[in-house]
Amino acid sequence: GTIGLGSETGFSIRTPTSDSNLYGLSTTSGLISRDGQMWSYITGERGGPMTRNMYDLAATLDAIAGFDPFDMWTAQSLGQMPMIPYVSFLDPKGLNGARVGVLKEGWDFHSPEHDPEVVAMAKKSIALFGEHGAKVFDPVALGINLPQYLEANSSPGRYERIHAINHYLARQGPSYPIKNARQLLLDHGVANVTHRPADKTNLENLVDLDRDPQYRATLEGRIALRAMVVALMDRYQLDALIYPHKLSKALVIGPRDDPERKYTANQLSPNTGLPAMIVPMGFTSDGNPVGLEIL
């Protein structure tokens, strides 16, 4: 396929892009309409293109970005989009004079364990920025334990998921066979299909998004993290932060609960709403692709 479209609550654009030797963009929250897309994260779910080259990615963005009255979250894009097409910014010399910071905390995710071969690929890829004229500040640091922060202040989507699914299903019309989140997630009538324990808990204790104190604290934590990242970029006048999307190869497919499937993703981008692009770093010796992340 020339183009794929992904939707991301946590890492559902960035990780498959990294694992498939593609270019992918988790867009700025509010840039792309989510109408017709099932989502879990009312205040942060994002769509984005996944392609085999940067031209196709930019051309797709030109077709799908912008305000849509069927998803009022896109009102955030009004007055913010470039005046010329995204493809206009494609420039082989585009790194010349750019300012990028290598985020120290981007190397702090250790599940799975770091693969030395992938670490070497990441360092080689980061060196290319300086070789092509960018000013590289290595490292720059938020000064926090980022994995711990993201675990303590997880995505607001955990509170919003049931509401978001019900919103989607309510718009499918009277002939649609599934009417609500309970039917979809628990009462689907398919034998031997497991569900997420958190879904059952959330269905039985539906969160009041207007007044729940834990949900409100999570939103405040997200705002604080975004402010930290923007302040770091402003301090160095950076165009972007760069870091490996992950420091291990793609996980082997298998039962989700197996220990070898344990994966702690870097959720900085979805928890701040800041856009993140994945670009290929190359292949490991056994043929596994891995991507670099540009925030």
Short mmCIF file of C-alpha atoms in Angstrom, two decimals, residues 23-290:
data_model
loop_
_atom_site.label_atom_id
_atom_site.label_comp_id
_atom_site.label_asym_id
_atom_site.label_seq_id
_atom_site.Cartn_x
_atom_site.Cartn_y
_atom_site.Cartn_z
CA TYR A 23 7.70 7.02 7.97
CA GLY A 24 4.86 7.85 10.34
CA LEU A 25 3.48 10.95 12.01
CA SER A 26 1.44 11.12 15.19
CA THR A 27 0.06 14.56 14.48
CA THR A 28 -0.48 17.53 16.76
CA SER A 29 -3.56 16.87 18.87
CA GLY A 30 -6.44 18.57 17.07
CA LEU A 31 -4.88 18.75 13.62
CA ILE A 32 -6.73 15.80 12.06
CA SER A 33 -10.42 14.89 12.38
CA ARG A 34 -11.26 11.67 14.22
CA ASP A 35 -14.75 11.46 12.74
CA GLY A 36 -15.47 7.88 11.71
CA GLN A 37 -12.56 6.59 13.77
CA MET A 38 -13.02 4.55 16.93
CA TRP A 39 -10.94 6.05 19.70
CA SER A 40 -10.30 5.86 23.42
CA TYR A 41 -8.77 9.23 24.26
CA ILE A 42 -11.23 12.13 23.94
CA THR A 43 -8.70 14.84 24.80
CA GLY A 44 -5.76 13.39 22.93
CA GLU A 45 -6.50 10.66 20.36
CA ARG A 46 -4.70 11.43 17.12
CA GLY A 47 -4.73 10.26 13.55
CA GLY A 48 -1.79 10.28 11.21
CA PRO A 49 -0.27 8.94 7.99
CA MET A 50 2.11 5.99 7.71
CA THR A 51 3.98 5.84 4.41
CA ARG A 52 7.10 4.56 2.66
CA ASN A 53 8.61 7.99 2.01
CA MET A 54 8.35 11.57 3.21
CA TYR A 55 6.65 12.92 0.07
CA ASP A 56 3.69 10.56 0.48
CA LEU A 57 3.48 11.48 4.17
CA ALA A 58 3.38 15.23 3.44
CA ALA A 59 0.93 14.84 0.55
CA THR A 60 -1.40 12.77 2.75
CA LEU A 61 -1.21 15.40 5.48
CA ASP A 62 -2.26 18.06 2.94
CA ALA A 63 -5.36 15.99 2.15
CA ILE A 64 -6.50 15.18 5.69
CA ALA A 65 -5.39 18.00 8.01
CA GLY A 66 -7.61 20.84 9.16
CA PHE A 67 -10.93 21.80 10.70
CA ASP A 68 -13.89 19.39 10.56
CA PRO A 69 -17.22 20.38 12.18
CA PHE A 70 -17.90 16.70 12.87
CA ASP A 71 -14.95 16.69 15.30
CA MET A 72 -14.82 19.99 17.15
CA TRP A 73 -11.45 19.02 18.67
CA THR A 74 -10.04 20.17 15.31
CA ALA A 75 -11.02 23.76 16.17
CA GLN A 76 -7.57 23.82 17.78
CA SER A 77 -6.06 23.81 14.27
CA LEU A 78 -7.81 27.04 13.23
CA GLY A 79 -5.26 29.76 12.60
CA GLN A 80 -2.38 27.37 13.30
CA MET A 81 -1.80 25.57 9.99
CA PRO A 82 0.91 26.64 7.52
CA MET A 83 -0.16 28.97 4.72
CA ILE A 84 1.50 26.76 2.09
CA PRO A 85 1.15 23.01 1.50
CA TYR A 86 3.10 20.58 3.70
CA VAL A 87 4.87 19.20 0.60
CA SER A 88 6.41 22.67 0.15
CA PHE A 89 8.63 22.02 3.17
CA LEU A 90 10.34 18.97 1.66
CA ASP A 91 13.96 20.05 1.25
CA PRO A 92 17.07 17.83 0.95
CA LYS A 93 19.01 20.59 2.75
CA GLY A 94 16.34 21.12 5.39
CA LEU A 95 18.61 20.21 8.31
CA ASN A 96 21.09 22.95 7.49
CA GLY A 97 20.76 25.46 10.35
CA ALA A 98 18.17 23.45 12.27
CA ARG A 99 18.50 23.21 16.06
CA VAL A 100 17.80 19.84 17.68
CA GLY A 101 18.25 18.48 21.17
CA VAL A 102 18.96 14.84 22.01
CA LEU A 103 16.57 14.15 24.88
CA LYS A 104 18.43 12.47 27.74
CA GLU A 105 15.25 10.92 29.16
CA GLY A 106 14.50 9.28 25.81
CA TRP A 107 17.12 6.65 26.69
CA ASP A 108 15.59 5.80 30.08
CA PHE A 109 13.06 3.18 28.95
CA HIS A 110 14.43 -0.29 29.71
CA SER A 111 11.65 -2.76 28.96
CA PRO A 112 12.62 -4.65 26.87
CA GLU A 113 16.30 -4.39 27.70
CA HIS A 114 18.43 -2.22 25.44
CA ASP A 115 19.81 -4.05 22.42
CA PRO A 116 23.46 -2.91 21.90
CA GLU A 117 23.00 -3.10 18.13
CA VAL A 118 19.97 -0.79 18.27
CA VAL A 119 21.81 1.63 20.58
CA ALA A 120 24.63 1.84 18.03
CA MET A 121 22.10 2.45 15.23
CA ALA A 122 20.51 5.27 17.23
CA LYS A 123 23.84 7.00 17.86
CA LYS A 124 24.75 6.70 14.18
CA SER A 125 21.39 8.16 13.13
CA ILE A 126 21.68 11.07 15.57
CA ALA A 127 25.16 11.87 14.19
CA LEU A 128 23.61 12.39 10.74
CA PHE A 129 21.85 15.54 11.97
CA GLY A 130 25.15 17.29 12.68
CA GLU A 131 26.72 15.96 9.49
CA HIS A 132 23.93 17.64 7.50
CA GLY A 133 24.26 21.05 9.09
CA ALA A 134 22.06 20.94 12.20
CA LYS A 135 23.15 22.37 15.53
CA VAL A 136 22.90 19.36 17.86
CA PHE A 137 22.69 19.80 21.63
CA ASP A 138 23.48 16.47 23.27
CA PRO A 139 22.09 15.93 25.79
CA VAL A 140 19.26 18.19 26.83
CA ALA A 141 17.24 17.08 29.85
CA LEU A 142 13.84 17.61 31.45
CA GLY A 143 15.42 16.76 34.79
CA ILE A 144 12.74 14.25 35.78
CA ASN A 145 12.39 10.47 35.90
CA LEU A 146 10.29 10.36 32.73
CA PRO A 147 9.23 6.67 32.83
CA GLN A 148 8.15 7.10 36.46
CA TYR A 149 6.29 10.32 35.66
CA LEU A 150 4.41 8.69 32.78
CA GLU A 151 3.51 5.70 34.94
CA ALA A 152 2.26 7.91 37.78
CA ASN A 153 0.46 10.27 35.40
CA SER A 154 -0.84 7.84 32.81
CA SER A 155 -2.94 8.81 29.80
CA PRO A 156 -6.33 10.44 30.48
CA GLY A 157 -7.62 7.88 27.99
CA ARG A 158 -7.98 5.34 30.79
CA TYR A 159 -10.79 7.52 32.18
CA GLU A 160 -12.22 8.60 28.83
CA ARG A 161 -12.26 5.26 26.98
CA ILE A 162 -15.83 4.13 27.75
CA HIS A 163 -17.27 7.58 27.00
CA ALA A 164 -15.34 7.74 23.72
CA ILE A 165 -16.53 4.30 22.55
CA ASN A 166 -20.14 5.08 23.44
CA HIS A 167 -19.87 8.33 21.47
CA TYR A 168 -18.65 6.44 18.41
CA LEU A 169 -21.30 3.72 18.63
CA ALA A 170 -24.13 6.20 19.18
CA ARG A 171 -23.40 7.70 15.76
CA GLN A 172 -23.56 4.43 13.80
CA GLY A 173 -27.33 4.42 13.33
CA PRO A 174 -30.16 2.09 14.44
CA SER A 175 -29.14 -0.86 12.25
CA TYR A 176 -25.63 -1.14 13.74
CA PRO A 177 -25.45 -4.42 15.71
CA ILE A 178 -23.46 -3.09 18.68
CA LYS A 179 -25.15 -0.36 20.71
CA ASN A 180 -22.76 0.49 23.52
CA ALA A 181 -19.33 -0.11 25.04
CA ARG A 182 -20.52 -2.91 27.31
CA GLN A 183 -21.72 -4.96 24.34
CA LEU A 184 -18.51 -4.31 22.44
CA LEU A 185 -16.05 -4.97 25.26
CA LEU A 186 -17.76 -7.57 27.45
CA ASP A 187 -20.99 -9.01 25.97
CA HIS A 188 -19.78 -9.70 22.45
CA GLY A 189 -20.99 -13.30 22.44
CA VAL A 190 -17.70 -14.74 21.18
CA ALA A 191 -16.37 -17.73 23.09
CA ASN A 192 -12.88 -17.69 24.63
CA VAL A 193 -12.30 -13.98 24.00
CA THR A 194 -10.82 -12.18 26.97
CA HIS A 195 -11.36 -8.54 27.88
CA ARG A 196 -9.24 -5.92 29.58
CA PRO A 197 -9.89 -5.99 33.35
CA ALA A 198 -9.76 -2.19 33.34
CA ASP A 199 -12.68 -2.08 30.89
CA LYS A 200 -14.90 -4.07 33.23
CA THR A 201 -13.92 -1.85 36.15
CA ASN A 202 -14.57 1.33 34.17
CA LEU A 203 -17.93 0.10 32.91
CA GLU A 204 -19.06 -0.71 36.43
CA ASN A 205 -17.71 2.59 37.80
CA LEU A 206 -18.19 5.05 34.96
CA VAL A 207 -16.01 8.10 35.53
CA ASP A 208 -17.69 11.49 35.88
CA LEU A 209 -15.50 13.42 33.45
CA ASP A 210 -16.80 16.72 34.81
CA ARG A 211 -15.94 16.18 38.46
CA ASP A 212 -13.77 13.11 39.10
CA PRO A 213 -10.74 14.34 41.12
CA GLN A 214 -8.30 11.66 39.87
CA TYR A 215 -9.18 12.37 36.25
CA ARG A 216 -8.76 16.09 36.84
CA ALA A 217 -5.36 15.50 38.47
CA THR A 218 -4.31 13.45 35.41
CA LEU A 219 -5.26 16.30 33.09
CA GLU A 220 -3.24 18.72 35.24
CA GLY A 221 -0.25 16.39 35.10
CA ARG A 222 -0.47 16.28 31.32
CA ILE A 223 -0.51 20.10 31.16
CA ALA A 224 2.54 20.24 33.46
CA LEU A 225 4.50 17.77 31.31
CA ARG A 226 3.74 19.70 28.13
CA ALA A 227 4.90 22.91 29.80
CA MET A 228 8.17 21.23 30.82
CA VAL A 229 8.86 20.04 27.26
CA VAL A 230 8.02 23.39 25.66
CA ALA A 231 10.16 25.22 28.24
CA LEU A 232 13.11 22.91 27.47
CA MET A 233 12.77 23.56 23.75
CA ASP A 234 12.44 27.31 24.32
CA ARG A 235 15.54 27.35 26.54
CA TYR A 236 17.69 26.10 23.64
CA GLN A 237 15.49 27.52 20.84
CA LEU A 238 15.05 24.00 19.46
CA ASP A 239 13.10 22.96 16.40
CA ALA A 240 12.80 19.41 17.69
CA LEU A 241 13.80 16.86 20.30
CA ILE A 242 15.23 13.59 18.96
CA TYR A 243 15.65 10.19 20.59
CA PRO A 244 15.24 6.52 19.65
CA HIS A 245 11.59 5.49 19.61
CA LYS A 246 12.75 2.38 21.45
CA LEU A 247 16.07 0.66 22.01
CA SER A 248 15.02 -2.88 21.17
CA LYS A 249 13.75 -4.79 18.17
CA ALA A 250 10.13 -5.54 17.36
CA LEU A 251 8.49 -7.94 19.81
CA VAL A 252 7.70 -11.45 18.63
CA ILE A 253 3.94 -11.94 18.25
CA GLY A 254 2.33 -14.03 20.99
CA PRO A 255 0.09 -13.97 24.06
CA ARG A 256 -0.03 -10.46 25.49
CA ASP A 257 0.77 -11.52 29.06
CA ASP A 258 3.96 -13.43 28.24
CA PRO A 259 7.02 -11.86 29.96
CA GLU A 260 8.84 -11.45 26.63
CA ARG A 261 5.96 -9.24 25.43
CA LYS A 262 6.55 -6.69 28.19
CA TYR A 263 6.94 -3.28 26.59
CA THR A 264 7.20 0.13 28.23
CA ALA A 265 6.61 2.65 25.46
CA ASN A 266 7.74 6.27 25.58
CA GLN A 267 4.39 8.07 25.91
CA LEU A 268 5.82 11.60 25.93
CA SER A 269 4.14 12.55 22.65
CA PRO A 270 0.55 11.40 23.37
CA ASN A 271 0.69 12.79 26.91
CA THR A 272 1.70 16.25 25.68
CA GLY A 273 -0.25 16.36 22.40
CA LEU A 274 2.97 17.35 20.63
CA PRO A 275 3.55 15.77 17.22
CA ALA A 276 6.08 12.97 16.82
CA MET A 277 7.49 11.64 13.59
CA ILE A 278 9.16 8.25 13.17
CA VAL A 279 11.87 7.89 10.53
CA PRO A 280 13.75 4.66 9.75
CA MET A 281 17.18 4.16 11.36
CA GLY A 282 17.97 1.03 9.37
CA PHE A 283 17.98 -2.71 10.06
CA THR A 284 19.57 -4.90 12.68
CA SER A 285 21.77 -7.76 11.52
CA ASP A 286 18.80 -10.16 11.64
CA GLY A 287 16.62 -7.88 9.49
CA ASN A 288 14.56 -5.98 12.07
CA PRO A 289 13.82 -2.30 11.32
CA VAL A 290 13.91 0.33 14.09
#
